Coordinates of C-alpha atoms in Angstrom, one line a residue:
X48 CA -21.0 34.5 -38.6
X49 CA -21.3 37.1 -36.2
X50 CA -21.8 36.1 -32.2
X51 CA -23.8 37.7 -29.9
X52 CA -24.0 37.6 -26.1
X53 CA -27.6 38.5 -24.3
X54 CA -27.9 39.2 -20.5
X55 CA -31.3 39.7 -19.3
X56 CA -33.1 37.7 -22.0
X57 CA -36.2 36.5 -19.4
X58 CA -36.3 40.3 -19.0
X59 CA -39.3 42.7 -20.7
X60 CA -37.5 43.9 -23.2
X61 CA -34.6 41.4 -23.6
X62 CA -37.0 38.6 -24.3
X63 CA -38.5 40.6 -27.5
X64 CA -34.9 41.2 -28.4
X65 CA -34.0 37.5 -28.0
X66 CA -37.1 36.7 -30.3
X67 CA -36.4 39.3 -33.0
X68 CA -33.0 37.7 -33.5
X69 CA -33.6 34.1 -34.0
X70 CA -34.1 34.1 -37.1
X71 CA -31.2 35.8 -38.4
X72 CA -28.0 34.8 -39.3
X73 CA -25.9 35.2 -36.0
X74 CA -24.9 33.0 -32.9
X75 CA -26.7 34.0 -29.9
X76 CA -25.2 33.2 -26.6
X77 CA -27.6 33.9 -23.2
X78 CA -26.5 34.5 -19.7
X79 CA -29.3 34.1 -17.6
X80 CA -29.9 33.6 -13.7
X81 CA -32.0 30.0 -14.4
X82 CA -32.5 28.4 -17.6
X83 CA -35.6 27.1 -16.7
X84 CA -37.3 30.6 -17.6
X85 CA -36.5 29.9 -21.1
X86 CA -38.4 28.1 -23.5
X87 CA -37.2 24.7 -24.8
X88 CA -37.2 25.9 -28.1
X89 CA -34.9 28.6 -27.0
X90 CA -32.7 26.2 -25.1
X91 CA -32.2 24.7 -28.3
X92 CA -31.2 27.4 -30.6
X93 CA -28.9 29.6 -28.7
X94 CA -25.8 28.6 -26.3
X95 CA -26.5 29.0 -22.8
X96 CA -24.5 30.1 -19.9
X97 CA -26.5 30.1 -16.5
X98 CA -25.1 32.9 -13.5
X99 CA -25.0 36.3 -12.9
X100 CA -22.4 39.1 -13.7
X101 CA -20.8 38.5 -10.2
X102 CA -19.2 35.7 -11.6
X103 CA -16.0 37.2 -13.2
X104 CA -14.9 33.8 -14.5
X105 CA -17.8 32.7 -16.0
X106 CA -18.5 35.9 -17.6
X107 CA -15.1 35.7 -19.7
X108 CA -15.8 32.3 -20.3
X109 CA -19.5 33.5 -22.1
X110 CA -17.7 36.1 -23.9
X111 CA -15.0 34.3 -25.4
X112 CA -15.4 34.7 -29.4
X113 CA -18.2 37.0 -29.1
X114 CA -18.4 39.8 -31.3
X115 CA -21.3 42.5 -29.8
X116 CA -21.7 42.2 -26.1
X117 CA -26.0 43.1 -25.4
X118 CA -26.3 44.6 -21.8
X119 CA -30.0 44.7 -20.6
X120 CA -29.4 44.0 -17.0
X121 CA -31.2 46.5 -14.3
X122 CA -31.7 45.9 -11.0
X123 CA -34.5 48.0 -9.3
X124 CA -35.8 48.1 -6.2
X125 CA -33.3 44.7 -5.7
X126 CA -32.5 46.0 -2.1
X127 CA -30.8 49.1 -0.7
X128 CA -27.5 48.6 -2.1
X129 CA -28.6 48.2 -5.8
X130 CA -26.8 51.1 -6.9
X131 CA -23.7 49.5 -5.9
X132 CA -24.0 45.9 -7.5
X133 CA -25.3 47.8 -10.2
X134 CA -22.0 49.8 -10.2
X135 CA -19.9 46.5 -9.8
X136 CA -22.3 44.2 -12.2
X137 CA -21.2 46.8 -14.9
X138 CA -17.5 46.8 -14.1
X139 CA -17.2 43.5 -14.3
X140 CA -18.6 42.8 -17.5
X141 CA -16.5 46.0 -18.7
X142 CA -13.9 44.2 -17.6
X143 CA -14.8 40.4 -18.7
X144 CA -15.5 42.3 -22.2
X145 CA -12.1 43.9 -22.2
X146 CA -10.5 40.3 -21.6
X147 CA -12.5 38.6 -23.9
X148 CA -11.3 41.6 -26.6
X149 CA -14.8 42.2 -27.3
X150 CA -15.5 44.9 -29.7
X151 CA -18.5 46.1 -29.0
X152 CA -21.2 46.6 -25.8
X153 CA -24.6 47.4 -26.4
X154 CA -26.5 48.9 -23.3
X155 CA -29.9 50.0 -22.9
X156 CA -30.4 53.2 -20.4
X157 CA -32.2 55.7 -19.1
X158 CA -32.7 59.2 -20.7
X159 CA -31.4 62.5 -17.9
X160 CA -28.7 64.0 -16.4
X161 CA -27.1 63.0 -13.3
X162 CA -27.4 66.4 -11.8
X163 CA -31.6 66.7 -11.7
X164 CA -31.6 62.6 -11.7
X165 CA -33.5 60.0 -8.9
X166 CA -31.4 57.6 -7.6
X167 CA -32.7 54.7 -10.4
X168 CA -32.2 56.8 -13.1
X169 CA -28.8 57.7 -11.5
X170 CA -27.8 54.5 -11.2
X171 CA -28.3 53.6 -14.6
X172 CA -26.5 56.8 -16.1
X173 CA -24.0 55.8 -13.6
X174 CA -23.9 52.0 -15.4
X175 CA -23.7 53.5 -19.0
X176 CA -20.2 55.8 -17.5
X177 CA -18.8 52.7 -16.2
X178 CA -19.4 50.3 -19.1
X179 CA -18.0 53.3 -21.7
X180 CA -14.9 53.9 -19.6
X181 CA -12.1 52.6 -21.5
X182 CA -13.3 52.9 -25.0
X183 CA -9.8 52.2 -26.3
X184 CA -10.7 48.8 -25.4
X185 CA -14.2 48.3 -26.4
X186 CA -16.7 50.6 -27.6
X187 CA -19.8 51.3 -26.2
X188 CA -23.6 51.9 -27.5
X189 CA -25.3 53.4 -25.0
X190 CA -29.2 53.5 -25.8
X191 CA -30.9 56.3 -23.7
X192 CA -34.9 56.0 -23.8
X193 CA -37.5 57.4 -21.4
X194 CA -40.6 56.3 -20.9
X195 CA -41.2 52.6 -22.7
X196 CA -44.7 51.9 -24.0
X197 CA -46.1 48.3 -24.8
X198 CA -47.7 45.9 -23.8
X199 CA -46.4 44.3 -20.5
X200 CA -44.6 47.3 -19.9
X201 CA -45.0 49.0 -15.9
X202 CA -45.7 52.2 -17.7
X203 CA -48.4 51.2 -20.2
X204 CA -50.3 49.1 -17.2
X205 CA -49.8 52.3 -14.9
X206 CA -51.3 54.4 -17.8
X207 CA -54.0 52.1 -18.6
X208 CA -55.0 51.5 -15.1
X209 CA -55.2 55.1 -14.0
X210 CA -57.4 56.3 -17.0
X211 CA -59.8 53.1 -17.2
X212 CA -59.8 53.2 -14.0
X213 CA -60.8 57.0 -12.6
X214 CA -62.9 59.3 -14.3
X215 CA -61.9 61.8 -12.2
X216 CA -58.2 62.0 -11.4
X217 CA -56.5 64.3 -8.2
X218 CA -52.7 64.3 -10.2
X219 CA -49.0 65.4 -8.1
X220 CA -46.9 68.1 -10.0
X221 CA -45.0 65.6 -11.5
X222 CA -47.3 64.5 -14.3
X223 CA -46.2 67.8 -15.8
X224 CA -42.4 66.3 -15.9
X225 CA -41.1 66.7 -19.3
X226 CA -40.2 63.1 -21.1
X227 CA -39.5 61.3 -24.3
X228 CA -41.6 58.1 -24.0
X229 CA -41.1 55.1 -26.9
X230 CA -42.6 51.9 -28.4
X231 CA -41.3 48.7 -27.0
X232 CA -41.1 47.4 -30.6
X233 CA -39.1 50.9 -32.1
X234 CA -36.8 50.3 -28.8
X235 CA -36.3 46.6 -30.1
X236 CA -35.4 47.7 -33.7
X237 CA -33.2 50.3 -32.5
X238 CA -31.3 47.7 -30.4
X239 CA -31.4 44.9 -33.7
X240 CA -30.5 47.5 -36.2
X241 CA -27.1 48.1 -33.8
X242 CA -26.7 44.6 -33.6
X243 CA -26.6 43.8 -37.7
X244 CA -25.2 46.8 -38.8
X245 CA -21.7 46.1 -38.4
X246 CA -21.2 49.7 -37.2
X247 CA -18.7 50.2 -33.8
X248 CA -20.2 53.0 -32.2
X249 CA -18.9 54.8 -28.9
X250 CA -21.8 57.3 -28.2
X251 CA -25.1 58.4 -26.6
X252 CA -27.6 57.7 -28.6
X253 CA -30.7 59.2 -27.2
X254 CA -34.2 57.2 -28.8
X255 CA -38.1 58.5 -28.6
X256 CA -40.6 60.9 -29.6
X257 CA -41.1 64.0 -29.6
X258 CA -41.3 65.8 -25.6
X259 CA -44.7 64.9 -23.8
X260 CA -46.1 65.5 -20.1
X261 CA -47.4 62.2 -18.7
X262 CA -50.2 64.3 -18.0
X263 CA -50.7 64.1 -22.2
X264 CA -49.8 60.1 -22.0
X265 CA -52.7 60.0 -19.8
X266 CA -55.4 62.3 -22.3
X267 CA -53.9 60.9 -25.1
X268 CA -54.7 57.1 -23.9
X269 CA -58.1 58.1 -22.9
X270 CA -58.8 59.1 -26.1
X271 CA -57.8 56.1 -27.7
X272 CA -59.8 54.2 -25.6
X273 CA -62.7 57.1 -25.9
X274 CA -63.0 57.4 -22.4
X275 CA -63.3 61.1 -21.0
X276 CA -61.5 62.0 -18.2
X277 CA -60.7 64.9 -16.1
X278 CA -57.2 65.6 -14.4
X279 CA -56.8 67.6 -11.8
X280 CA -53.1 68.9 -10.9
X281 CA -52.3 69.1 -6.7
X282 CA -49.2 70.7 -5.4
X283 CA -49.1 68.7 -2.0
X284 CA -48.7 65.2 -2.9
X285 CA -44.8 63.8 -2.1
X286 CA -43.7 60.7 -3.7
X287 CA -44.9 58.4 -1.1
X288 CA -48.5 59.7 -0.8
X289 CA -48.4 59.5 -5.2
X290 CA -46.9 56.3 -4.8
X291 CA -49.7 55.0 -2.5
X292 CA -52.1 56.1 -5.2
X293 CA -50.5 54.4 -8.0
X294 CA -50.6 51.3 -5.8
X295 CA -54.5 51.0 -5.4
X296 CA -55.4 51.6 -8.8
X297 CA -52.3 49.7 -11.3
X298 CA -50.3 46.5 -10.4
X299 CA -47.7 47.9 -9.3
X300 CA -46.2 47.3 -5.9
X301 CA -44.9 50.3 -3.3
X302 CA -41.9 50.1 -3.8
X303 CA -41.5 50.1 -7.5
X304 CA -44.0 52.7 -7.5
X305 CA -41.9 55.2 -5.4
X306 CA -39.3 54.1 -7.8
X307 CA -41.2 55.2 -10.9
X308 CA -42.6 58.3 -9.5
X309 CA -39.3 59.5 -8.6
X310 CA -37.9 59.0 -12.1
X311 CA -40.6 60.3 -13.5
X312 CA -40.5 64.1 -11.4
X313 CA -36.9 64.0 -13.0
X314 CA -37.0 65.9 -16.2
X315 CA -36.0 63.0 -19.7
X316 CA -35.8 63.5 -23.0
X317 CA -33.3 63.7 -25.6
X318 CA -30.3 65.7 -26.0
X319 CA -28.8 64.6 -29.4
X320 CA -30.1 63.2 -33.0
X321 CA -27.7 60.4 -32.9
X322 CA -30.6 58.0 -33.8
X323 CA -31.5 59.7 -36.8
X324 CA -28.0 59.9 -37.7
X325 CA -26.8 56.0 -37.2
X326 CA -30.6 54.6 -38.1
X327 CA -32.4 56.6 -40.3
X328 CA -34.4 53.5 -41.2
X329 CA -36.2 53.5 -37.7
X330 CA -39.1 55.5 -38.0
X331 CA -40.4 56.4 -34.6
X332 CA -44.3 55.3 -34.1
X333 CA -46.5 57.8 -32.7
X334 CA -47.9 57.4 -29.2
X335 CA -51.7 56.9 -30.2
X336 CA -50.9 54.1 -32.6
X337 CA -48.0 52.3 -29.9
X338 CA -51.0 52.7 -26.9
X339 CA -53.4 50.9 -29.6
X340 CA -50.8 48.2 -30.8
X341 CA -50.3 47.5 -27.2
X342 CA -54.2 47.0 -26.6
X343 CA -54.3 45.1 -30.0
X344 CA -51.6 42.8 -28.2
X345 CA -53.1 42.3 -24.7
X346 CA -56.9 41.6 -26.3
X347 CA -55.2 39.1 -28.8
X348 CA -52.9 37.1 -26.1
X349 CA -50.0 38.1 -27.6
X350 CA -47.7 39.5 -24.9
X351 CA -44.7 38.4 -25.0
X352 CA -43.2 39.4 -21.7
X353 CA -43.8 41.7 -19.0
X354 CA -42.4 44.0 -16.4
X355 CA -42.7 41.5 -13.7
X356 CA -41.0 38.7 -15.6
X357 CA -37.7 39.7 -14.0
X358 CA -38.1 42.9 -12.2
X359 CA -38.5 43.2 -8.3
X360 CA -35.1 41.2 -7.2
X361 CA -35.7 37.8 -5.7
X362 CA -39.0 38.1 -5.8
X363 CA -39.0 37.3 -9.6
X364 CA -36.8 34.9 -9.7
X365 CA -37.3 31.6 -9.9
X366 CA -35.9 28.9 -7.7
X367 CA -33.2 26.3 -9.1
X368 CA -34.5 23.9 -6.3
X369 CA -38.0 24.4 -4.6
X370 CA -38.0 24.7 -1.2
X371 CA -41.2 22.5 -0.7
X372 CA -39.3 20.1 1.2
X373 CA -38.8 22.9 4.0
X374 CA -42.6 23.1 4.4
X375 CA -43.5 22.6 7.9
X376 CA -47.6 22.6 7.0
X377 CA -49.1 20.8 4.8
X378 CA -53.1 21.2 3.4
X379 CA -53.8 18.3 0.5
X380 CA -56.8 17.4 -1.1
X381 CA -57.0 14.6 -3.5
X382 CA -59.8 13.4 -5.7
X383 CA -60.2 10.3 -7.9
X384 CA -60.8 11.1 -11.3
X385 CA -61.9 9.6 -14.9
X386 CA -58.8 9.2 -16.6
X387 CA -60.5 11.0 -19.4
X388 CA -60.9 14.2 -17.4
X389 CA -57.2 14.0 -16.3
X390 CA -56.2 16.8 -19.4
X391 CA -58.9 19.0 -19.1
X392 CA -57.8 19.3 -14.9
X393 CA -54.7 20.2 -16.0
X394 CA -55.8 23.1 -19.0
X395 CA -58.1 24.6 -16.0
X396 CA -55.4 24.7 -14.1
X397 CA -53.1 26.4 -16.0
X398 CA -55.7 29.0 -16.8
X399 CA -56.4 29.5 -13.4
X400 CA -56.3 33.8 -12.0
X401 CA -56.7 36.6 -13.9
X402 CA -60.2 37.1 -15.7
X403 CA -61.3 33.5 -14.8
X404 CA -60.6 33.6 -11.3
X405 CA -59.7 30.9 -8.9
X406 CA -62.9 29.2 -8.8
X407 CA -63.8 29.6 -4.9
X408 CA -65.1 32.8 -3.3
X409 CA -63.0 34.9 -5.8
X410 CA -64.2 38.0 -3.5
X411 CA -62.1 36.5 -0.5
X412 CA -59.3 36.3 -3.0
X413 CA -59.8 39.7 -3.9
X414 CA -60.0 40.8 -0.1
X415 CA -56.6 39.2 0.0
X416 CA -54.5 40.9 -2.6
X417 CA -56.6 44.0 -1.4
X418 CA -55.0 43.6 2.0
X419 CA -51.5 42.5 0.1
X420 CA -51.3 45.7 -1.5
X421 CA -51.9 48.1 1.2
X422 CA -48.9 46.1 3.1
X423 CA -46.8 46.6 0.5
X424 CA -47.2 43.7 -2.0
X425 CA -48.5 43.2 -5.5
X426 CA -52.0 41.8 -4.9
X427 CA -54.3 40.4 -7.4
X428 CA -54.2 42.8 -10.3
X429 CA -50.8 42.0 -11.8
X430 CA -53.0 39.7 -13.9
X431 CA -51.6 37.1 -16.5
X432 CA -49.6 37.9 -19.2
X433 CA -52.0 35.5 -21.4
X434 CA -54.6 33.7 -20.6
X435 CA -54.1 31.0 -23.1
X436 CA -50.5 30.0 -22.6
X437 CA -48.2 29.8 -19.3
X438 CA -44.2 29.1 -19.1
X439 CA -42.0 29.2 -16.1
X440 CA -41.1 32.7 -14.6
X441 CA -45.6 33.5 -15.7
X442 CA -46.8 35.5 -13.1
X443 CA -50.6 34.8 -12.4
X444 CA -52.0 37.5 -9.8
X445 CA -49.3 37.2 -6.6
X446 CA -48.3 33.8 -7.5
X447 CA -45.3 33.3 -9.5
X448 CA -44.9 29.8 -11.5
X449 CA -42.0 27.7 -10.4
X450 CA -42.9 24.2 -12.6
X451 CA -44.8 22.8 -15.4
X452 CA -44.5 19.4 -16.3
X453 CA -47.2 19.2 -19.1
X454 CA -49.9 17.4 -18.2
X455 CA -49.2 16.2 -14.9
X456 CA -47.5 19.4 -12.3
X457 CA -48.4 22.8 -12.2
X458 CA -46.4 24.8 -9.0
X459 CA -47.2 28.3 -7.9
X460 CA -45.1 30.1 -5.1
X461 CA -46.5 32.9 -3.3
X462 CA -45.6 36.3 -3.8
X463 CA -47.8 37.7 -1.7
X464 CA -46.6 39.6 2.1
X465 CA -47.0 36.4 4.0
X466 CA -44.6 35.9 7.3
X467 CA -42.7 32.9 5.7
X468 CA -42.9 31.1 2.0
X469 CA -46.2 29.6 0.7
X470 CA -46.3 27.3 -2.7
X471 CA -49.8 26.0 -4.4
X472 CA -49.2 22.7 -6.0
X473 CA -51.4 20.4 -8.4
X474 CA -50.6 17.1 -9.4
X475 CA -52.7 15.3 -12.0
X476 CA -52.3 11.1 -13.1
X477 CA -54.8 9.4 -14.8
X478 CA -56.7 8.4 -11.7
X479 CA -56.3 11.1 -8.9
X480 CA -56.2 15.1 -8.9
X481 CA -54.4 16.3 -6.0
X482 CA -54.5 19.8 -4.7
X483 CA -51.5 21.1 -2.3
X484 CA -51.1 23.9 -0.2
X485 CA -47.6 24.5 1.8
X486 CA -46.4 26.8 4.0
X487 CA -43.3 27.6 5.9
X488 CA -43.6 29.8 8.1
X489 CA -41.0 32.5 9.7
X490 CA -41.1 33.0 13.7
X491 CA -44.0 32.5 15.6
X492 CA -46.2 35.0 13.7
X493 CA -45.9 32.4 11.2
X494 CA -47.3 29.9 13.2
X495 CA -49.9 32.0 14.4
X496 CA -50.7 33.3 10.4
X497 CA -51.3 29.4 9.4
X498 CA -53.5 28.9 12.0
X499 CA -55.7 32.1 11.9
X500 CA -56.0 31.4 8.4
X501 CA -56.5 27.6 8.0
X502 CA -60.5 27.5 8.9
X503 CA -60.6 30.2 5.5
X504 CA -58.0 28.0 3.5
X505 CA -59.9 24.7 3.8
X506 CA -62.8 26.2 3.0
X507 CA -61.8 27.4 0.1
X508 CA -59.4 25.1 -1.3
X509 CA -62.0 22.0 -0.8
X510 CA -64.6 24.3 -3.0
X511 CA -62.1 24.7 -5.3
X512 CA -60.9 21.2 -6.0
X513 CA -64.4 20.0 -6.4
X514 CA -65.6 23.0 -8.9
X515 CA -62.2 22.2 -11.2
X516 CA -63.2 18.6 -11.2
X517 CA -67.1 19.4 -12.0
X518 CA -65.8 21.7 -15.1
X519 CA -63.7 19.1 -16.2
X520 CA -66.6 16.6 -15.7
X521 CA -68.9 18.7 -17.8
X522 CA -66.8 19.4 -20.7
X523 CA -66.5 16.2 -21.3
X524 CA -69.6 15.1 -21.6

């Protein structure tokens, strides 16, 4: 039986992967950062190795016996050095692949040339050359795709934003950029097919449909959702003035904005019909029907992951060991309940954000991610990836969930720009619902932020507590 290691498997498309392969007949192996992003289900089906690629040893030890090695790790806007512990993240699991006498690496890149390339597409053509150096040793798949459409994905939410969003749209030059854009779902049978077929493959293999503007992705989406809109093409906006405008309108923060519209002025598509020639069983789906599937998906609650599930650096991760016990403020409410009510608390809270909103004042809430956004941060319109279920590693507007213990602990940390780390806590027994806010704060305009800010906070957090419990209440009647 074949084995087969997956890095990035929390990731947007890794996690799709991951699911795609359960049911066949293979050994999957995961390295991820935590385990407690991945279902328990999942814990019990594959082998799991928890670290990162920095971790020489442990990464021979995950690849010992393995037969296809599945790179899907990328690390955007992770700081100003990514591009070099992207550069030694691959070299080492070159090198852990080569000890392990791996036969085969999968990775998943970026279409463009280095020459005309931004510095995240750069860095991932850079990854594929140093993963394929020594093909003597192990061979190397190296997937090139452009822009990746599906639900979840930062591209389909910047598309669908902008055009439900504006009627009228002022556009930069680089909507006119050339690409290749694909379906998450052909990308994720592209990458399965390579994984089954047996094949050892050292080559570019370049995946997508046929060249498009983003410009076209934009028309194209407005007519699937019958919307008409104008666009409107401007010479004079530079990256950081289009990236302030993709900020106020889509979920996306600034910096993976600037990130996006800087691969996206670089010219992508395909420069080889290697997919055609390995996988002539893929058929490519056109980009009406993919924008369509991926509305079909987000109004049924079926997205399976998203960009934000491990994009953004720490950010997005989630933390082996709270830090709740550093919290130097603490703002608890606690109210006694039926013991009837106690599992209807706990299904409101886990549907909290999103379309339902937060039960208090929801415009003060949207103030705040309104003033989170022009600072920089994600505000409130990342959203929920499904409003019926929630796992560790869900986002839920700028709150990221750290635990769920069915039934009795839901805990949110902050994401938003706050000076310090904040966490929203609720604890449920069958007598008392308590509601916990804490905070700790960095320097003394961390103090000074609690305080400003605690009239506002008790205000709303008392309203809220009492309109979860009176939901509850009524249900139940």
């Amino acid at each position: 039986m074949k084995t087969v290691l997956l890095t990035g498997a929390t990731g947007f498309v890794g996690r799709r992967l991951l699911y795609s392969l359960l049911d066949e007949n293979i050994k999957i192996r995961l390295l991820v950062r935590n385990k407690n992003k991945l279902e328990y289900s999942i814990i019990e089906r594959c082998q799991i190795y928890e670290g990162d690629t920095f971790n020489l040893t442990l990464l021979e030890e995950a690849l010992k016996g393995v037969d296809i090695a599945v790179y899907l790790i990328h690390m955007m806007g992770k700081g100003r050095d990514y591009e070099r512990k992207e550069a030694q993240s691959a070299e080492n699991f070159r090198i852990a692949c080569e000890r392990a006498w791996v036969k085969q690496i999968l990775y998943l890149g970026g279409l463009g040339e280095i020459e005309d390339a931004s510095p995240h597409l750069r860095s991932r053509y850079m990854t594929g050359k140093i993963l394929s150096a020594n093909p003597e040793k192990v061979k190397v798949a190296w997937f090139r795709a452009g822009v990746i459409i599906g639900s979840g994905s930062a591209s389909f939410e910047i598309l669908r934003n902008l055009v439900e969003k504006l009627p009228i749209m002022i556009t930069p030059r680089w909507v006119n950029t050339p690409t290749c854009p694909i379906f998450i779902d052909d990308v994720i049978n592209y990458l399965k097919s390579m994984i089954l077929s047996g094949m050892l493959i050292h080559e570019k293999i370049d995946i997508g449909m046929s060249t498009m503007t983003f410009k076209e992705m934009m028309l194209q989406t407005a007519e699937v959702l019958e919307l008409k809109r104008i666009i409107i093409d401007v010479p004079v906006l530079s990256p950081r003035l289009s990236s302030y405008w993709l900020i106020l309108f889509t979920p996306v923060n600034f910096e993976l904005a600037k990130e996006l519209v800087l691969g996206l002025k670089s010219k992508t598509v395909k420069k080889n019909n290697n997919a055609e020639k390995y996988f002539p069983d893929v058929k490519v789906t056109p980009f009406k029907i993919a924008i369509r599937k991926s509305l079909q998906e987000i109004e049924r609650a079926q997205v399976i992951s998203r960009w934000c599930d491990s994009s953004g650096g720490s950010v997005c991760d989630v933390p082996k060991i709270p830090e709740i016990s550093k919290a130097v403020y603490v703002d608890r409410y606690t109210r006694k309940i039926e013991p009837s009510i106690a599992n209807k608390i706990f299904e409101i809270c886990k549907n909290l954000g999103g379309q339902r909103g937060w039960y208090a004042l929801n415009f003060l809430w949207g103030i705040r991610g309104l003033i989170d956004k022009i600072v920089g941060g994600y505000g409130l319109n990342r959203g929920r990836r499904s409003s019926q279920t929630l796992r560790v590693g869900d986002v839920i507007d700028f709150w990221k969930v750290i635990d769920i213990v069915e039934g009795s602990r839901l805990l949110l940390e902050a994401q938003m720009k706050v000076p310090g780390k904040a966490w929203l806590e609720f604890t449920i027994s069958e007598e008392f619902f308590t509601q916990t806010a804490y905070f700790y704060p960095r320097g003394l305009w961390g103090r000074i932020y609690w305080y400003l800010f605690y009239p506002f906070h008790k205000f709303i957090f008392n309203m809220m507590i009492n309109r979860i419990v009176k939901e509850a209440s009524n249900s139940n009647i």
